[in-house]
CSV table of C-alpha atoms and ligand atoms in Angstrom, one decimal:
chain,number,residue,atom,x,y,z
A,1,UNK,CA,-22.6,28.8,-90.2
A,2,UNK,CA,-26.3,28.1,-90.0
A,3,UNK,CA,-25.5,24.5,-90.6
A,4,UNK,CA,-23.0,24.4,-87.7
A,5,UNK,CA,-25.4,26.0,-85.3
A,6,UNK,CA,-28.1,23.5,-86.4
A,7,UNK,CA,-25.7,20.6,-85.7
A,8,UNK,CA,-24.9,22.0,-82.2
A,9,UNK,CA,-28.5,21.8,-81.2
A,10,UNK,CA,-28.8,18.4,-82.9
A,11,UNK,CA,-25.9,17.1,-81.0
A,12,UNK,CA,-27.1,18.5,-77.8
A,13,UNK,CA,-30.5,16.7,-78.2
A,14,UNK,CA,-28.7,13.5,-79.2
A,15,UNK,CA,-26.4,13.5,-76.3
A,16,UNK,CA,-29.2,14.2,-73.9
A,17,UNK,CA,-31.2,11.2,-75.0
A,18,UNK,CA,-28.0,8.9,-75.1
A,19,UNK,CA,-27.0,9.9,-71.6
A,20,UNK,CA,-30.5,9.1,-70.4
A,21,UNK,CA,-30.3,5.7,-72.0
A,22,UNK,CA,-26.8,4.9,-70.7
A,23,UNK,CA,-27.7,2.6,-67.8
A,24,UNK,CA,-24.3,1.2,-67.0
A,25,UNK,CA,-20.8,2.8,-66.6
A,26,UNK,CA,-19.7,0.9,-69.7
A,27,UNK,CA,-22.5,2.3,-71.8
A,28,UNK,CA,-21.8,5.7,-70.5
A,29,UNK,CA,-18.1,5.4,-71.5
A,30,UNK,CA,-19.2,4.6,-75.1
A,31,UNK,CA,-21.3,7.8,-75.1
A,32,UNK,CA,-18.4,9.8,-73.8
A,33,UNK,CA,-16.1,8.5,-76.6
A,34,UNK,CA,-18.7,9.2,-79.2
A,35,UNK,CA,-19.5,12.8,-78.1
A,36,UNK,CA,-16.6,14.1,-75.9
A,37,UNK,CA,-13.8,11.8,-77.1
A,38,UNK,CA,-10.8,13.1,-79.2
A,39,UNK,CA,-12.6,12.0,-82.4
A,40,UNK,CA,-16.0,12.5,-81.1
A,41,UNK,CA,-18.8,14.6,-82.6
A,42,UNK,CA,-18.0,17.7,-80.6
A,43,UNK,CA,-14.3,17.6,-81.8
A,44,UNK,CA,-15.6,17.4,-85.4
A,45,UNK,CA,-17.6,20.6,-84.8
A,46,UNK,CA,-14.4,22.2,-83.6
A,47,UNK,CA,-12.8,21.3,-86.9
A,48,UNK,CA,-15.8,22.8,-88.8
A,49,UNK,CA,-15.6,25.9,-86.6
A,50,UNK,CA,-12.0,26.5,-87.8
A,51,UNK,CA,-13.1,26.7,-91.4
A,52,UNK,CA,-15.5,29.7,-90.7
A,53,UNK,CA,-14.8,33.4,-91.2
A,54,UNK,CA,-13.8,35.5,-88.3
A,55,UNK,CA,-17.3,37.1,-88.0
A,56,UNK,CA,-19.0,33.7,-88.2
A,57,UNK,CA,-16.6,32.3,-85.6
A,58,UNK,CA,-17.6,35.1,-83.2
A,59,UNK,CA,-21.3,34.0,-83.4
A,60,UNK,CA,-20.8,30.2,-83.5
A,61,UNK,CA,-17.7,30.0,-81.2
A,62,UNK,CA,-19.5,30.8,-77.9
A,63,UNK,CA,-22.4,28.5,-78.8
A,64,UNK,CA,-20.0,25.6,-79.4
A,65,UNK,CA,-18.2,26.4,-76.1
A,66,UNK,CA,-21.5,26.4,-74.4
A,67,UNK,CA,-22.3,23.0,-75.8
A,68,UNK,CA,-18.9,21.7,-74.6
A,69,UNK,CA,-19.3,22.9,-71.1
A,70,UNK,CA,-22.9,21.6,-70.9
A,71,UNK,CA,-21.9,18.2,-72.4
A,72,UNK,CA,-19.1,17.8,-69.9
A,73,UNK,CA,-21.4,18.7,-67.0
A,74,UNK,CA,-24.2,16.4,-68.2
A,75,UNK,CA,-21.8,13.6,-68.6
A,76,UNK,CA,-20.3,14.2,-65.1
A,77,UNK,CA,-23.7,14.2,-63.5
A,78,UNK,CA,-24.7,11.0,-65.1
A,79,UNK,CA,-21.5,9.3,-64.2
A,80,UNK,CA,-21.9,10.4,-60.6
A,81,UNK,CA,-25.4,9.0,-60.5
A,82,UNK,CA,-24.3,5.7,-62.0
A,83,UNK,CA,-21.4,5.2,-59.6
A,84,UNK,CA,-23.6,6.0,-56.7
A,85,UNK,CA,-26.1,3.4,-57.9
A,86,UNK,CA,-23.3,0.9,-58.5
A,87,UNK,CA,-22.0,1.5,-54.9
A,88,UNK,CA,-25.5,1.0,-53.4
A,89,UNK,CA,-26.0,-2.2,-55.4
A,90,UNK,CA,-22.7,-3.5,-54.1
A,91,UNK,CA,-23.7,-2.6,-50.5
A,92,UNK,CA,-27.1,-4.3,-50.9
A,93,UNK,CA,-25.4,-7.5,-52.1
A,94,UNK,CA,-22.9,-7.5,-49.2
A,95,UNK,CA,-25.1,-8.4,-46.3
A,96,UNK,CA,-22.3,-8.5,-43.8
A,97,UNK,CA,-20.0,-5.6,-44.4
A,98,UNK,CA,-17.5,-4.3,-41.8
A,99,UNK,CA,-18.9,-1.1,-40.4
A,100,UNK,CA,-15.6,-0.2,-38.8
A,101,UNK,CA,-13.5,-0.8,-41.9
A,102,UNK,CA,-13.2,2.9,-42.7
A,103,UNK,CA,-12.5,4.3,-39.3
A,104,UNK,CA,-9.2,6.1,-39.3
A,105,UNK,CA,-7.2,7.6,-36.4
A,106,UNK,CA,-9.4,6.3,-33.7
A,107,UNK,CA,-7.9,6.3,-30.2
A,108,UNK,CA,-7.8,2.7,-29.1
A,109,UNK,CA,-8.6,1.7,-25.5
A,110,UNK,CA,-6.1,-0.4,-23.8
A,111,UNK,CA,-5.3,-1.9,-20.3
A,112,UNK,CA,-3.5,0.5,-17.9
A,113,UNK,CA,0.1,-0.1,-17.3
A,114,UNK,CA,-0.7,-1.3,-13.8
A,115,UNK,CA,-3.1,-4.0,-15.1
A,116,UNK,CA,-0.6,-5.1,-17.8
A,117,UNK,CA,2.4,-5.2,-15.5
A,118,UNK,CA,0.6,-7.0,-12.6
A,119,UNK,CA,-0.6,-9.6,-15.1
A,120,UNK,CA,2.9,-9.9,-16.4
A,121,UNK,CA,4.3,-10.4,-12.8
A,122,UNK,CA,1.6,-12.9,-12.0
A,123,UNK,CA,2.4,-14.9,-15.1
A,124,UNK,CA,6.0,-15.1,-14.0
A,125,UNK,CA,5.0,-16.2,-10.4
A,126,UNK,CA,2.6,-18.8,-11.7
A,127,UNK,CA,5.3,-20.1,-14.0
A,128,UNK,CA,7.6,-20.5,-10.9
A,129,UNK,CA,4.8,-22.5,-9.2
A,130,UNK,CA,3.4,-19.7,-7.0
A,131,UNK,CA,-0.3,-19.3,-6.2
A,132,UNK,CA,-1.7,-15.8,-6.5
A,133,UNK,CA,-3.3,-14.5,-3.3
A,134,UNK,CA,-4.7,-11.2,-2.2
A,135,UNK,CA,-5.2,-9.4,1.2
A,136,UNK,CA,-7.2,-6.4,2.5
A,137,UNK,CA,-5.9,-2.8,2.2
A,138,UNK,CA,-7.8,-1.7,5.2
A,139,UNK,CA,-6.0,-3.8,7.8
A,140,UNK,CA,-5.6,-4.3,11.6
A,141,UNK,CA,-2.5,-3.2,13.5
A,142,UNK,CA,-2.2,-6.9,14.3
A,143,UNK,CA,-1.8,-8.1,10.7
A,144,UNK,CA,0.2,-5.2,9.5
A,145,UNK,CA,2.6,-5.0,12.4
A,146,UNK,CA,2.2,-7.0,15.6
A,147,UNK,CA,2.0,-10.5,13.9
A,148,UNK,CA,5.1,-9.4,11.9
A,149,UNK,CA,7.2,-9.0,15.0
A,150,UNK,CA,6.7,-5.2,15.2
A,151,UNK,CA,5.0,-4.7,18.6
A,152,UNK,CA,3.8,-1.3,19.9
A,153,UNK,CA,6.6,1.2,20.2
A,154,UNK,CA,8.9,-0.8,17.9
A,155,UNK,CA,11.2,1.7,16.2
A,156,UNK,CA,10.4,0.1,12.8
A,157,UNK,CA,7.0,1.5,12.9
A,158,UNK,CA,8.5,4.9,12.4
A,159,UNK,CA,9.7,3.9,8.9
A,160,UNK,CA,6.2,3.1,7.9
A,161,UNK,CA,4.5,6.5,8.1
A,162,UNK,CA,1.2,5.0,8.7
A,163,UNK,CA,-2.2,6.3,7.7
A,164,UNK,CA,-4.4,5.5,10.7
A,165,UNK,CA,-8.2,5.5,10.2
A,166,UNK,CA,-10.9,6.6,12.7
A,167,UNK,CA,-11.5,3.0,13.8
A,168,UNK,CA,-9.1,2.3,16.7
A,169,UNK,CA,-6.5,-0.4,15.8
A,170,UNK,CA,-7.2,-0.1,12.0
A,171,UNK,CA,-5.0,1.4,9.3
A,172,UNK,CA,-4.3,1.4,5.6
A,173,UNK,CA,-1.8,-1.4,5.1
A,174,UNK,CA,1.8,0.0,4.8
A,175,UNK,CA,3.1,-3.1,3.0
A,176,UNK,CA,1.8,-6.3,1.4
A,177,UNK,CA,3.5,-8.4,4.2
A,178,UNK,CA,0.0,-8.5,5.8
A,179,UNK,CA,-0.8,-11.1,3.2
A,180,UNK,CA,1.9,-13.4,4.8
A,181,UNK,CA,0.2,-13.3,8.1
A,182,UNK,CA,-3.3,-13.8,6.8
A,183,UNK,CA,-2.3,-16.8,4.6
A,184,UNK,CA,-0.2,-18.4,7.3
A,185,UNK,CA,-3.1,-18.2,9.7
A,186,UNK,CA,-5.3,-20.3,7.4
A,187,UNK,CA,-2.7,-22.7,5.7
A,188,UNK,CA,-0.6,-25.6,6.5
A,189,UNK,CA,2.9,-25.8,4.9
A,190,UNK,CA,4.1,-26.3,2.2
A,191,UNK,CA,2.8,-23.2,0.3
A,192,UNK,CA,4.3,-20.8,-2.2
A,193,UNK,CA,2.2,-17.7,-2.5
A,194,UNK,CA,2.6,-14.4,-4.5
A,195,UNK,CA,0.6,-11.2,-3.9
A,196,UNK,CA,0.6,-7.8,-5.6
A,197,UNK,CA,-1.4,-4.9,-4.4
A,198,UNK,CA,-1.8,-1.3,-3.2
A,199,UNK,CA,-0.1,0.0,-0.1
A,200,UNK,CA,-0.2,3.4,1.6
A,201,UNK,CA,2.4,5.5,3.4
A,202,UNK,CA,2.1,9.1,4.5
A,203,UNK,CA,4.9,10.5,2.4
A,204,UNK,CA,5.3,13.7,0.5
A,205,UNK,CA,4.8,13.2,-3.2
A,206,UNK,CA,7.9,13.5,-5.5
A,207,UNK,CA,9.4,11.8,-8.5
A,208,UNK,CA,10.2,8.6,-6.6
A,209,UNK,CA,7.8,8.7,-3.7
A,210,UNK,CA,4.0,8.3,-3.5
A,211,UNK,CA,1.5,8.0,-0.7
A,212,UNK,CA,-0.3,5.2,-2.6
A,213,UNK,CA,1.9,2.7,-4.4
A,214,UNK,CA,2.0,-1.0,-5.0
A,215,UNK,CA,4.2,-3.8,-3.7
A,216,UNK,CA,4.7,-7.4,-4.6
A,217,UNK,CA,5.4,-10.1,-2.1
A,218,UNK,CA,6.5,-13.8,-2.2
A,219,UNK,CA,6.3,-16.2,0.7
A,220,UNK,CA,7.4,-19.8,0.6
A,221,UNK,CA,7.2,-22.1,3.6
A,222,UNK,CA,8.2,-25.7,3.8
A,223,UNK,CA,10.6,-28.0,5.6
A,224,UNK,CA,14.3,-27.0,5.2
A,225,UNK,CA,13.8,-23.8,3.3
A,226,UNK,CA,17.1,-22.0,3.2
A,227,UNK,CA,18.7,-18.8,2.1
A,228,UNK,CA,20.0,-20.5,-1.0
A,229,UNK,CA,16.3,-21.2,-2.1
A,230,UNK,CA,15.6,-17.5,-1.5
A,231,UNK,CA,18.6,-16.4,-3.6
A,232,UNK,CA,17.8,-18.8,-6.5
A,233,UNK,CA,14.2,-17.7,-6.5
A,234,UNK,CA,15.2,-14.0,-6.5
A,235,UNK,CA,17.5,-14.7,-9.4
A,236,UNK,CA,14.9,-16.6,-11.4
A,237,UNK,CA,12.3,-13.9,-10.8
A,238,UNK,CA,14.7,-11.0,-11.9
A,239,UNK,CA,15.8,-12.9,-15.0
A,240,UNK,CA,12.2,-13.5,-16.1
A,241,UNK,CA,11.4,-9.8,-15.3
A,242,UNK,CA,14.3,-8.3,-17.3
A,243,UNK,CA,14.4,-11.2,-19.8
A,244,UNK,CA,18.1,-11.6,-19.6
A,245,UNK,CA,20.9,-13.1,-17.5
A,246,UNK,CA,21.1,-11.3,-14.2
A,247,UNK,CA,23.6,-11.7,-11.3
A,248,UNK,CA,22.4,-11.1,-7.8
A,249,UNK,CA,24.3,-9.6,-4.9
A,250,UNK,CA,23.1,-10.2,-1.3
A,251,UNK,CA,23.7,-7.7,1.5
A,252,UNK,CA,22.5,-7.9,5.1
A,253,UNK,CA,19.3,-5.9,5.6
A,254,UNK,CA,16.9,-5.3,8.5
A,255,UNK,CA,13.2,-6.1,8.5
A,256,UNK,CA,11.7,-7.2,11.9
A,257,UNK,CA,9.8,-10.1,10.4
A,258,UNK,CA,12.8,-11.9,8.8
A,259,UNK,CA,15.9,-13.4,10.3
A,260,UNK,CA,18.4,-13.2,8.7
A,261,UNK,CA,17.1,-10.2,6.7
A,262,UNK,CA,18.8,-9.4,3.4
A,263,UNK,CA,18.6,-6.9,0.6
A,264,UNK,CA,19.1,-8.3,-2.9
A,265,UNK,CA,20.7,-6.2,-5.7
A,266,UNK,CA,20.6,-7.1,-9.4
A,267,UNK,CA,23.4,-6.6,-11.8
A,268,UNK,CA,22.4,-3.6,-14.0
A,269,UNK,CA,20.4,-5.0,-16.9
A,270,UNK,CA,21.2,-2.1,-19.0
A,271,UNK,CA,25.0,-1.7,-18.9
A,272,UNK,CA,28.3,-3.3,-18.3
A,273,UNK,CA,30.4,-0.6,-16.8
A,274,UNK,CA,27.9,1.8,-15.1
A,275,UNK,CA,25.1,4.0,-16.4
A,276,UNK,CA,22.7,6.5,-15.0
A,277,UNK,CA,20.2,3.9,-14.0
A,278,UNK,CA,22.6,2.0,-11.8
A,279,UNK,CA,24.2,5.3,-10.7
A,280,UNK,CA,27.6,4.1,-12.2
A,281,UNK,CA,27.7,1.1,-9.8
A,282,UNK,CA,26.7,-1.7,-12.1
A,283,UNK,CA,24.1,-2.8,-9.4
A,284,UNK,CA,20.4,-1.9,-8.6
A,285,UNK,CA,18.9,-2.3,-5.2
A,286,UNK,CA,15.7,-4.2,-5.8
A,287,UNK,CA,14.4,-6.6,-3.2
A,288,UNK,CA,13.9,-6.8,0.5
A,289,UNK,CA,13.9,-10.4,1.7
A,290,UNK,CA,14.9,-12.9,4.4
A,291,UNK,CA,14.0,-16.1,6.2
A,292,UNK,CA,10.6,-15.8,7.9
A,293,UNK,CA,11.4,-14.9,11.6
A,294,UNK,CA,10.5,-17.8,14.0
A,295,UNK,CA,8.3,-15.4,16.0
A,296,UNK,CA,6.2,-14.7,12.9
A,297,UNK,CA,5.7,-18.4,12.0
A,298,UNK,CA,4.8,-19.2,15.7
A,299,UNK,CA,2.4,-16.2,15.9
A,300,UNK,CA,0.4,-17.6,12.9
A,301,UNK,CA,0.4,-21.2,14.2
A,302,UNK,CA,3.3,-22.7,12.2
A,303,UNK,CA,5.9,-24.6,14.2
A,304,UNK,CA,9.3,-23.0,13.5
A,305,UNK,CA,11.1,-26.2,14.7
A,306,UNK,CA,9.6,-28.1,11.8
A,307,UNK,CA,9.2,-25.4,9.1
A,308,UNK,CA,11.1,-22.6,7.7
A,309,UNK,CA,10.4,-20.2,4.9
A,310,UNK,CA,11.5,-17.1,3.0
A,311,UNK,CA,9.7,-13.9,2.2
A,312,UNK,CA,10.6,-11.4,-0.5
A,313,UNK,CA,9.1,-8.0,-1.3
A,314,UNK,CA,9.6,-4.9,-3.4
A,315,UNK,CA,7.9,-1.9,-4.8
A,316,UNK,CA,6.0,-2.6,-8.0
A,317,UNK,CA,6.4,0.8,-9.5
A,318,UNK,CA,10.0,0.8,-8.7
A,319,UNK,CA,10.7,-2.3,-10.8
A,320,UNK,CA,8.3,-1.1,-13.6
A,321,UNK,CA,10.2,2.2,-13.7
A,322,UNK,CA,13.5,0.5,-14.0
A,323,UNK,CA,12.3,-2.1,-16.6
A,324,UNK,CA,10.6,0.6,-18.8
A,325,UNK,CA,12.8,3.7,-18.1
A,326,UNK,CA,9.9,5.6,-16.4
A,327,UNK,CA,11.3,8.7,-14.7
A,328,UNK,CA,8.5,9.8,-12.4
A,329,UNK,CA,6.2,7.7,-10.3
A,330,UNK,CA,3.5,10.3,-10.6
A,331,UNK,CA,3.0,9.3,-14.2
A,332,UNK,CA,1.3,6.1,-13.0
A,333,UNK,CA,-1.7,8.1,-11.8
A,334,UNK,CA,-1.5,10.9,-14.4
A,335,UNK,CA,-4.0,9.6,-16.8
A,336,UNK,CA,-1.9,11.3,-19.5
A,337,UNK,CA,-2.5,9.5,-22.8
A,338,UNK,CA,0.9,10.3,-24.1
A,339,UNK,CA,2.3,8.3,-21.3
A,340,UNK,CA,-0.3,5.5,-21.1
A,341,UNK,CA,-0.4,4.9,-24.8
A,342,UNK,CA,3.2,3.8,-24.8
A,343,UNK,CA,2.3,0.6,-23.0
B,1,LIG,N1,7.5,-5.4,3.6
B,1,LIG,C1,8.9,-4.9,3.4
B,1,LIG,C2,8.8,-3.4,3.1
B,1,LIG,O1,7.7,-2.9,2.9
B,1,LIG,C3,9.5,-5.6,2.2
B,1,LIG,C4,9.9,-7.0,2.7
B,1,LIG,C5,9.0,-8.1,2.3
B,1,LIG,C6,11.0,-7.3,3.2
B,1,LIG,C7,9.3,-9.3,2.6
B,1,LIG,C8,11.4,-8.6,3.5
B,1,LIG,C9,10.5,-9.6,3.2
B,1,LIG,O2,9.8,-2.7,3.1
């Protein structure tokens, strides 16, 4: 037994110095096999222990156990130190490592639905040969109403629930049709223009109404522009928007600044025989449009005997809601990540 106890301390001393000398993970593995392996020196001691008497085992057993535990721990510590050193060396040799490589589950910033959708619409308009233009949101009564054939006391003003501002004759534009006027004032036909932007109406907020929303507007003026140009343009736009074959249906509609005025419906892009989106009719009311009223052309300095044009407008949220199945206009301004992260 004395021999065994002697061996235990010898092995401990030997392992200590071997671990110290093991400078690579490969060296360390050799040391592990020699001492802690299935046929290593500690396993040999276990075999020797079995040959001892019960009393002797009671003395030598705990000592051998102690050695085993110490050996394992000493090995683990050295292994950890060598691994850390190897990782550091690797890092030192990689001058340009990717600091973001291990970032998991980070929220990713993205463009707001508005920004994405407006860019998408503008791409469509540009592909159709339209130039993108913009107009002021703080507008004069003249550009928002009078020049669009809506004089003072015209009943159409009632439909616009206008936000007037403190400056007399100024308002928050109620539609993007002000852009028609502003562009016609400074251009000579032919021109094909598209505009998207914010408009304001004093309406109670609910799932489909907002006091601040967006519209898009097209205007095309040239010689001999007719309703068939308008209808073909509407169809091309709607097909690009919904990325499928769309039929259009044209109904008479009234807007003071167009004559004739029309409303254009699209065949439901989602069903054949009626669904909740088209309210079981197969058609969705989408666009207000018409041929630019001669008074409007004249008012902005364009001769209606030479030129004609069409204008077309619609609510931007409305078409986004239909395209993406959004059920509430208030989501657009909700800043809810669950909503926004879907786009
Ligand atoms: N400006 C109209 C509205 O806000 C829409 C429209 C635009 C209608 C162009 C006809 C032509 O309701």
